[in-house]
Structures are given as C-alpha cells and as structure tokens.
Tab-separated table of C-alpha atoms and ligand atoms in Angstrom:
chain	number	residue	atom	x	y	z
A	1	MET	CA	-129.384	117.534	-76.193
A	2	ALA	CA	-130.862	118.345	-79.574
A	3	ASP	CA	-128.600	120.833	-81.254
A	4	VAL	CA	-125.136	120.197	-79.958
A	5	ALA	CA	-122.748	117.265	-79.614
A	6	LEU	CA	-119.675	116.792	-77.535
A	7	LYS	CA	-116.434	117.772	-79.211
A	8	ARG	CA	-114.041	114.822	-79.528
A	9	GLY	CA	-116.883	112.286	-79.432
A	10	PRO	CA	-118.023	110.014	-76.598
A	11	GLY	CA	-115.780	107.979	-74.238
A	12	ARG	CA	-113.887	109.756	-71.476
A	13	GLY	CA	-115.933	112.343	-69.594
A	14	ARG	CA	-115.079	116.008	-69.471
A	15	PHE	CA	-113.136	117.729	-66.725
A	16	VAL	CA	-114.155	121.290	-65.883
A	17	THR	CA	-112.574	123.302	-63.082
A	18	PHE	CA	-113.786	126.517	-61.452
A	19	GLU	CA	-111.279	128.996	-60.103
A	20	GLY	CA	-111.215	132.526	-58.739
A	21	GLY	CA	-110.747	134.624	-55.662
A	22	GLU	CA	-112.698	134.768	-52.463
A	23	GLY	CA	-116.496	135.057	-52.868
A	24	ALA	CA	-116.364	134.973	-56.670
A	25	GLY	CA	-119.345	132.598	-56.717
A	26	LYS	CA	-117.663	129.318	-57.707
A	27	SER	CA	-119.741	127.076	-55.455
A	28	THR	CA	-122.938	128.753	-56.653
A	29	GLN	CA	-122.043	128.465	-60.337
A	30	ILE	CA	-120.716	124.932	-60.182
A	31	LYS	CA	-124.043	123.722	-58.785
A	32	MET	CA	-125.961	125.619	-61.472
A	33	LEU	CA	-123.791	124.114	-64.204
A	34	ALA	CA	-124.203	120.611	-62.728
A	35	ALA	CA	-127.988	120.997	-62.783
A	36	ARG	CA	-127.891	122.267	-66.361
A	37	LEU	CA	-125.697	119.411	-67.583
A	38	GLU	CA	-127.844	116.840	-65.781
A	39	SER	CA	-130.939	118.280	-67.411
A	40	GLU	CA	-129.148	117.726	-70.734
A	41	GLY	CA	-128.657	114.052	-69.839
A	42	MET	CA	-125.010	114.145	-68.682
A	43	ARG	CA	-123.736	112.209	-65.690
A	44	VAL	CA	-122.052	114.716	-63.385
A	45	VAL	CA	-119.690	114.373	-60.450
A	46	LEU	CA	-119.401	117.586	-58.477
A	47	THR	CA	-116.346	117.801	-56.293
A	48	ARG	CA	-113.954	120.276	-54.707
A	49	GLU	CA	-110.415	120.959	-53.562
A	50	PRO	CA	-108.940	120.781	-51.093
A	51	GLY	CA	-111.045	117.717	-50.368
A	52	GLY	CA	-113.365	115.672	-52.533
A	53	SER	CA	-112.335	112.236	-51.203
A	54	PRO	CA	-112.366	110.979	-47.600
A	55	GLY	CA	-108.576	111.228	-47.267
A	56	ALA	CA	-108.414	114.650	-48.882
A	57	GLU	CA	-111.206	115.990	-46.672
A	58	ILE	CA	-108.974	115.274	-43.659
A	59	MET	CA	-106.223	117.336	-45.295
A	60	ARG	CA	-108.772	120.084	-46.025
A	61	HIS	CA	-109.533	120.392	-42.368
A	62	LEU	CA	-105.811	120.685	-41.621
A	63	VAL	CA	-105.019	123.406	-44.179
A	64	LEU	CA	-108.106	125.532	-43.627
A	65	SER	CA	-107.541	125.485	-39.877
A	66	GLY	CA	-104.261	127.319	-40.538
A	67	MET	CA	-102.063	124.492	-39.226
A	68	GLY	CA	-100.288	124.147	-42.577
A	69	LYS	CA	-99.318	127.811	-42.523
A	70	LEU	CA	-97.309	127.209	-39.358
A	71	LEU	CA	-95.148	124.718	-41.264
A	72	GLY	CA	-94.194	127.231	-43.993
A	73	ALA	CA	-95.285	127.725	-47.604
A	74	GLU	CA	-93.608	124.645	-49.097
A	75	ALA	CA	-94.901	122.252	-46.463
A	76	GLU	CA	-98.378	123.756	-46.781
A	77	THR	CA	-98.143	123.175	-50.533
A	78	LEU	CA	-97.263	119.537	-49.851
A	79	LEU	CA	-100.470	119.187	-47.835
A	80	PHE	CA	-102.516	120.476	-50.784
A	81	ALA	CA	-100.583	118.127	-53.068
A	82	ALA	CA	-101.228	115.108	-50.836
A	83	ALA	CA	-104.930	115.928	-50.811
A	84	ARG	CA	-104.931	116.281	-54.603
A	85	ASP	CA	-103.134	112.986	-55.096
A	86	ASP	CA	-105.832	111.128	-53.139
A	87	HIS	CA	-108.661	113.029	-54.832
A	88	VAL	CA	-107.372	112.492	-58.373
A	89	ARG	CA	-106.765	108.756	-57.890
A	90	ASN	CA	-109.942	107.945	-56.000
A	91	VAL	CA	-112.531	110.306	-57.470
A	92	ILE	CA	-111.551	112.268	-60.575
A	93	LEU	CA	-109.874	109.639	-62.746
A	94	PRO	CA	-112.438	106.877	-62.020
A	95	ALA	CA	-115.337	109.249	-62.784
A	96	LEU	CA	-113.770	110.468	-66.039
A	97	SER	CA	-113.051	106.943	-67.189
A	98	GLN	CA	-116.708	106.049	-66.579
A	99	GLY	CA	-117.760	108.889	-68.886
A	100	SER	CA	-118.948	111.339	-66.238
A	101	TRP	CA	-118.418	115.056	-66.331
A	102	VAL	CA	-116.288	116.052	-63.378
A	103	LEU	CA	-116.861	119.601	-62.133
A	104	CYS	CA	-114.251	120.572	-59.588
A	105	ASP	CA	-114.385	123.660	-57.342
A	106	ARG	CA	-110.686	124.683	-57.470
A	107	PHE	CA	-107.768	122.588	-58.760
A	108	PHE	CA	-104.095	123.122	-59.541
A	109	ASP	CA	-104.512	126.744	-60.655
A	110	SER	CA	-105.355	127.544	-57.041
A	111	THR	CA	-101.996	126.077	-56.023
A	112	ARG	CA	-100.301	128.209	-58.689
A	113	ALA	CA	-102.074	131.360	-57.507
A	114	TYR	CA	-102.112	130.922	-53.708
A	115	GLN	CA	-98.907	128.985	-53.067
A	116	GLY	CA	-96.991	130.011	-56.206
A	117	SER	CA	-97.711	133.678	-56.913
A	118	LEU	CA	-98.521	134.653	-53.343
A	119	GLY	CA	-96.699	132.059	-51.232
A	120	LYS	CA	-93.589	132.361	-53.426
A	121	VAL	CA	-93.135	128.617	-53.757
A	122	ALA	CA	-90.792	128.179	-56.730
A	123	PRO	CA	-92.224	127.074	-60.097
A	124	ASP	CA	-89.927	124.011	-60.301
A	125	VAL	CA	-91.240	122.809	-56.925
A	126	LEU	CA	-94.834	123.300	-58.105
A	127	ASN	CA	-94.074	121.547	-61.399
A	128	ALA	CA	-92.576	118.561	-59.595
A	129	MET	CA	-95.612	118.269	-57.307
A	130	GLN	CA	-97.927	118.614	-60.277
A	131	ARG	CA	-96.145	115.789	-62.114
A	132	VAL	CA	-96.552	113.500	-59.122
A	133	THR	CA	-100.156	114.358	-58.276
A	134	ILE	CA	-101.849	114.762	-61.636
A	135	GLY	CA	-99.415	113.534	-64.293
A	136	ASP	CA	-100.954	114.240	-67.691
A	137	LEU	CA	-104.397	115.080	-66.339
A	138	LYS	CA	-105.428	118.573	-67.417
A	139	PRO	CA	-108.856	120.205	-67.205
A	140	ASP	CA	-110.636	120.367	-70.571
A	141	LEU	CA	-111.899	123.764	-69.485
A	142	THR	CA	-111.138	126.112	-66.602
A	143	LEU	CA	-113.638	128.835	-65.786
A	144	ILE	CA	-112.016	131.631	-63.813
A	145	LEU	CA	-114.708	133.697	-62.101
A	146	ASP	CA	-113.561	137.272	-61.762
A	147	VAL	CA	-114.949	139.945	-59.430
A	148	PRO	CA	-113.397	143.069	-57.908
A	149	VAL	CA	-111.806	142.130	-54.593
A	150	GLU	CA	-114.157	144.342	-52.565
A	151	VAL	CA	-117.207	142.636	-54.097
A	152	GLY	CA	-115.870	139.136	-53.405
A	153	LEU	CA	-114.886	139.890	-49.821
A	154	LYS	CA	-118.273	141.469	-49.144
A	155	ARG	CA	-120.063	138.388	-50.443
A	156	ALA	CA	-117.842	136.080	-48.401
A	157	ALA	CA	-118.372	138.145	-45.238
A	158	ALA	CA	-122.157	138.157	-45.753
A	159	ARG	CA	-122.147	134.369	-46.162
A	160	ARG	CA	-119.939	133.871	-43.106
A	161	GLY	CA	-122.099	136.032	-40.809
A	162	ALA	CA	-120.664	135.989	-37.288
A	163	GLY	CA	-118.336	133.007	-38.007
A	164	ALA	CA	-114.544	133.368	-37.945
A	165	PRO	CA	-112.670	133.775	-41.272
A	166	ASP	CA	-110.629	130.737	-42.390
A	167	ARG	CA	-106.891	130.656	-43.106
A	168	PHE	CA	-107.149	132.493	-46.460
A	169	GLU	CA	-110.175	134.680	-45.788
A	170	ALA	CA	-108.132	136.218	-42.968
A	171	GLU	CA	-105.432	137.532	-45.366
A	172	ASP	CA	-105.337	141.292	-46.084
A	173	ILE	CA	-106.692	143.161	-49.117
A	174	LYS	CA	-103.252	143.309	-50.769
A	175	PHE	CA	-103.171	139.507	-50.738
A	176	HIS	CA	-106.590	139.301	-52.402
A	177	LYS	CA	-105.623	141.868	-55.065
A	178	GLY	CA	-102.490	139.836	-55.789
A	179	LEU	CA	-104.661	136.766	-56.066
A	180	ARG	CA	-106.882	138.396	-58.652
A	181	ASP	CA	-103.804	139.396	-60.684
A	182	ALA	CA	-102.479	135.845	-60.443
A	183	PHE	CA	-105.720	134.393	-61.832
A	184	HIS	CA	-105.714	136.961	-64.660
A	185	LYS	CA	-102.202	135.859	-65.559
A	186	ILE	CA	-103.200	132.182	-65.534
A	187	ALA	CA	-106.061	133.007	-67.935
A	188	ASP	CA	-103.756	135.046	-70.199
A	189	ASP	CA	-101.070	132.353	-70.256
A	190	ASP	CA	-103.390	129.492	-71.238
A	191	PRO	CA	-106.275	130.880	-73.317
A	192	LYS	CA	-107.011	127.493	-74.909
A	193	ARG	CA	-107.956	126.002	-71.550
A	194	CYS	CA	-109.105	129.022	-69.536
A	195	VAL	CA	-112.022	131.433	-69.861
A	196	LEU	CA	-112.172	134.506	-67.637
A	197	ILE	CA	-115.790	135.193	-66.687
A	198	ASP	CA	-117.014	138.511	-65.323
A	199	ALA	CA	-118.912	137.267	-62.267
A	200	THR	CA	-120.008	140.657	-60.915
A	201	ALA	CA	-123.659	140.351	-61.945
A	202	GLY	CA	-126.216	138.160	-60.166
A	203	PRO	CA	-126.090	134.348	-60.237
A	204	ASP	CA	-128.481	133.932	-63.188
A	205	PRO	CA	-126.706	136.224	-65.679
A	206	VAL	CA	-123.342	134.776	-64.638
A	207	SER	CA	-124.663	131.240	-65.184
A	208	LEU	CA	-125.507	132.195	-68.781
A	209	LEU	CA	-121.896	133.296	-69.351
A	210	VAL	CA	-120.715	130.003	-67.847
A	211	TRP	CA	-123.023	127.990	-70.065
A	212	ASP	CA	-121.950	129.938	-73.169
A	213	ALA	CA	-118.319	129.119	-72.408
A	214	VAL	CA	-119.090	125.430	-71.860
A	215	ARG	CA	-121.082	125.198	-75.074
A	216	GLU	CA	-118.505	127.049	-77.094
A	217	ARG	CA	-115.492	125.133	-75.779
A	218	LEU	CA	-116.835	121.619	-75.203
A	219	PHE	CA	-119.781	121.187	-77.524
A	220	THR	CA	-120.050	121.683	-81.223
A	221	ALA	CA	-123.164	122.601	-83.200
A	222	VAL	CA	-124.642	119.741	-85.209
A	223	ALA	CA	-127.894	121.416	-86.184
A	224	ALA	CA	-126.929	121.475	-89.855
A	225	ALA	CA	-126.223	117.738	-89.871
A	226	SER	CA	-129.478	116.635	-88.212
B	301	Z5A	N1	-106.476	126.657	-51.759
B	301	Z5A	C1	-105.100	126.815	-51.890
B	301	Z5A	O1	-104.522	127.693	-51.252
B	301	Z5A	N2	-104.408	125.983	-52.697
B	301	Z5A	C2	-105.002	124.991	-53.410
B	301	Z5A	O2	-104.322	124.257	-54.137
B	301	Z5A	C3	-106.427	124.848	-53.272
B	301	Z5A	C4	-107.117	125.703	-52.451
B	301	Z5A	C5	-107.125	123.773	-54.050
B	301	Z5A	C6	-110.520	126.722	-49.941
B	301	Z5A	O3	-111.542	127.450	-49.455
B	301	Z5A	C7	-109.262	127.558	-49.772
B	301	Z5A	O4	-108.120	126.778	-50.099
B	301	Z5A	C8	-109.276	128.709	-50.731
B	301	Z5A	C9	-108.030	128.564	-51.569
B	301	Z5A	C10	-107.223	127.546	-50.853
B	301	Z5A	N3	-109.158	129.945	-50.078
B	301	Z5A	N4	-109.924	130.544	-49.397
B	301	Z5A	N5	-110.488	131.201	-48.686
B	301	Z5A	P1	-113.058	127.023	-49.538
B	301	Z5A	O5	-113.224	125.787	-50.338
B	301	Z5A	O6	-113.596	127.014	-48.152
B	301	Z5A	O7	-113.713	128.272	-50.209
B	301	Z5A	P2	-113.417	129.001	-51.548
B	301	Z5A	O8	-113.090	128.046	-52.631
B	301	Z5A	O9	-112.437	130.058	-51.297
B	301	Z5A	O10	-114.845	129.595	-51.870
B	301	Z5A	P3	-115.268	131.059	-51.588
B	301	Z5A	O11	-114.360	131.967	-52.311
B	301	Z5A	O12	-115.412	131.267	-50.136
B	301	Z5A	O13	-116.659	131.200	-52.211
B	301	Z5A	P4	-117.171	130.916	-53.706
B	301	Z5A	O14	-117.377	129.440	-53.859
B	301	Z5A	O15	-116.359	131.570	-54.762
B	301	Z5A	O16	-118.539	131.670	-53.655
B	301	Z5A	P5	-120.017	131.123	-53.217
B	301	Z5A	O17	-119.909	130.291	-51.981
B	301	Z5A	O18	-120.702	130.564	-54.387
B	301	Z5A	O19	-120.677	132.534	-52.896
B	301	Z5A	C11	-120.289	133.323	-51.799
B	301	Z5A	C12	-121.526	134.126	-51.324
B	301	Z5A	O20	-121.915	135.037	-52.352
B	301	Z5A	C13	-122.750	133.258	-51.047
B	301	Z5A	O21	-123.465	133.809	-49.992
B	301	Z5A	C14	-123.550	133.340	-52.348
B	301	Z5A	O22	-124.931	133.174	-52.138
B	301	Z5A	C15	-123.228	134.730	-52.828
B	301	Z5A	N6	-123.158	134.804	-54.303
B	301	Z5A	C16	-122.679	133.863	-55.152
B	301	Z5A	N7	-122.748	134.300	-56.420
B	301	Z5A	C17	-123.267	135.548	-56.361
B	301	Z5A	C18	-123.565	136.518	-57.353
B	301	Z5A	N8	-123.331	136.262	-58.645
B	301	Z5A	N9	-124.069	137.708	-56.972
B	301	Z5A	C19	-124.297	137.953	-55.647
B	301	Z5A	N10	-124.043	137.074	-54.636
B	301	Z5A	C20	-123.523	135.878	-55.007
C-alpha cells in the first residue's frame, strides 16, 4: 500500500463488521472488501454470525431453523449469545492478536436490532450478554448497508429462488421496516464506529463507498511524508 498507512500503527489487526437488513448485500460486499484488502497485502479472516466457528455453526443451524423462536425472544437471544461466545474466543480474538483483519458478516448490532428493537428483549439483558460474550471487544468500524426494504426483500427472494424463507426472511414487511429503522438508530447513536452506506446501486459502486469508508476511518494518508 503506497499512499496510506494504518491508523494506530501495526500490532493488533482491525475488526470490521457488516450490518444491515435482509438482502442489503453484506455477503457480496464483505467478499469484495476482503479481496481488496488482500490485494493491498493485508491478512484477512472473513467470518460471519451466527456461526463462524464449528460450535457456533451448530447454533446457527438451530436459530435459522426457527427452533429458537419457539423458546421465546430471551432464550433465542441466549442462543445467539452462546454462538458469539464461541466465535469470539476461537476465531475473532486469535485472528486479531495475530494481526489479521477480521471482517465479520453481522455481529452484536444484529442482536440489538433483531432481538432488542424488534424482539423487545430489554437493554439490560442485552448489555449483560454483551459483557459476557465480547467484554471490551468492539469493532473498529461497522458498515451498515442500507437499502429500501422492498429492494432488499426482492434481492433476497431472487437469490432464494424456489427455496423456503428462513426464520427471519419469513417475517412481514412491518418487521423489515422496523429493522431498517433500528439500524439507522444504531448508526446515529454511534457515529464514531458506524458508517451508513447507501447500498441501492450495483455491487461495484457500493464497493467504492465501502472502500472510501475503510480508507477514511482506518487508514491515514502518508503521501506527504514519503
Ligand atoms: N441474526 C439475529 O437475529 N441476531 C444476531 O445476533 C445475528 C443474526 C448475528 C442470519 O441470516 C440471520 O440471523 C439474519 C439476522 C439474524 N436474518 N435474516 N434473515 P443469514 O446469515 O442467513 O443471512 P443475512 O445475514 O440476513 O444475509 P442476507 O440479508 O440474506 O443477504 P446479504 O448478505 O445482505 O446480501 P447478499 O447475499 O450479498 O445479496 C443478496 C442477493 O442480492 C444476491 O443474489 C446478490 O447477488 C444480490 N446483490 C448483492 N448486492 C447487490 C447489489 N448491490 N445490487 C443488486 N443485487 C445485489
């Protein structure tokens, strides 16, 4: 990387999370960012939630099958928390301490939006779970991909084809509108960490917005010094 250097110097890697509603394009953009960072010489670990470690992938299967929903919102939140605990300990923290960039498709903001704002799980319960599962770990940057609900659902339906919708895809339009509002609020409440990205355009233009945000927030220009 010729003209930029990492803010805060070398050492621990950087932790970047992608968030947003259904069909916003997170999985597409996270792969594009990983390729871009690798081409710039960074070591990248691409992971996701729920899941990302063998134990957490088992929990993923449980929650996306809808079994967690039968237990009620708080118990379902505990399943996400258990998955996160395993993922953070076994994948995220080791990778960061080895200097890798960790790009994670969803993280605790999804819990805040889905289980908190929409599932009505109380903030003190979410805070307690967050303390246990991630402690002081916070993303260096959270990119919240934002699209109108109708656009996101259309993309998700096209990708799914004839397959059945999962636990959250099956929720109604009111749920998805509430979700979008919840992510807007998360971005407004923590502007130092979060960037809201208009993800309505095609993958390439959106990837430029993502890269601009990463450069601006996590790299600093050193052209004048070199
Ligand atoms: N969940 C939770 O409740 N609590 C938690 O704590 C956590 C998660 C961590 C995981 O689902 C579910 O778990 C999730 C929240 C809940 N709810 N749902 N549903 P998942 O991992 O199976 O899927 P997802 O995270 O929801 O992803 P997604 O919304 O289905 O898709 P996406 O990653 O945002 O989009 P994509 O796969 O990149 O793209 C979708 C399609 O659109 C695909 O065909 C692309 O080729 C196309 N695409 C992508 N970008 C574009 C652009 N820019 N233009 C046009 N078409 C595009």
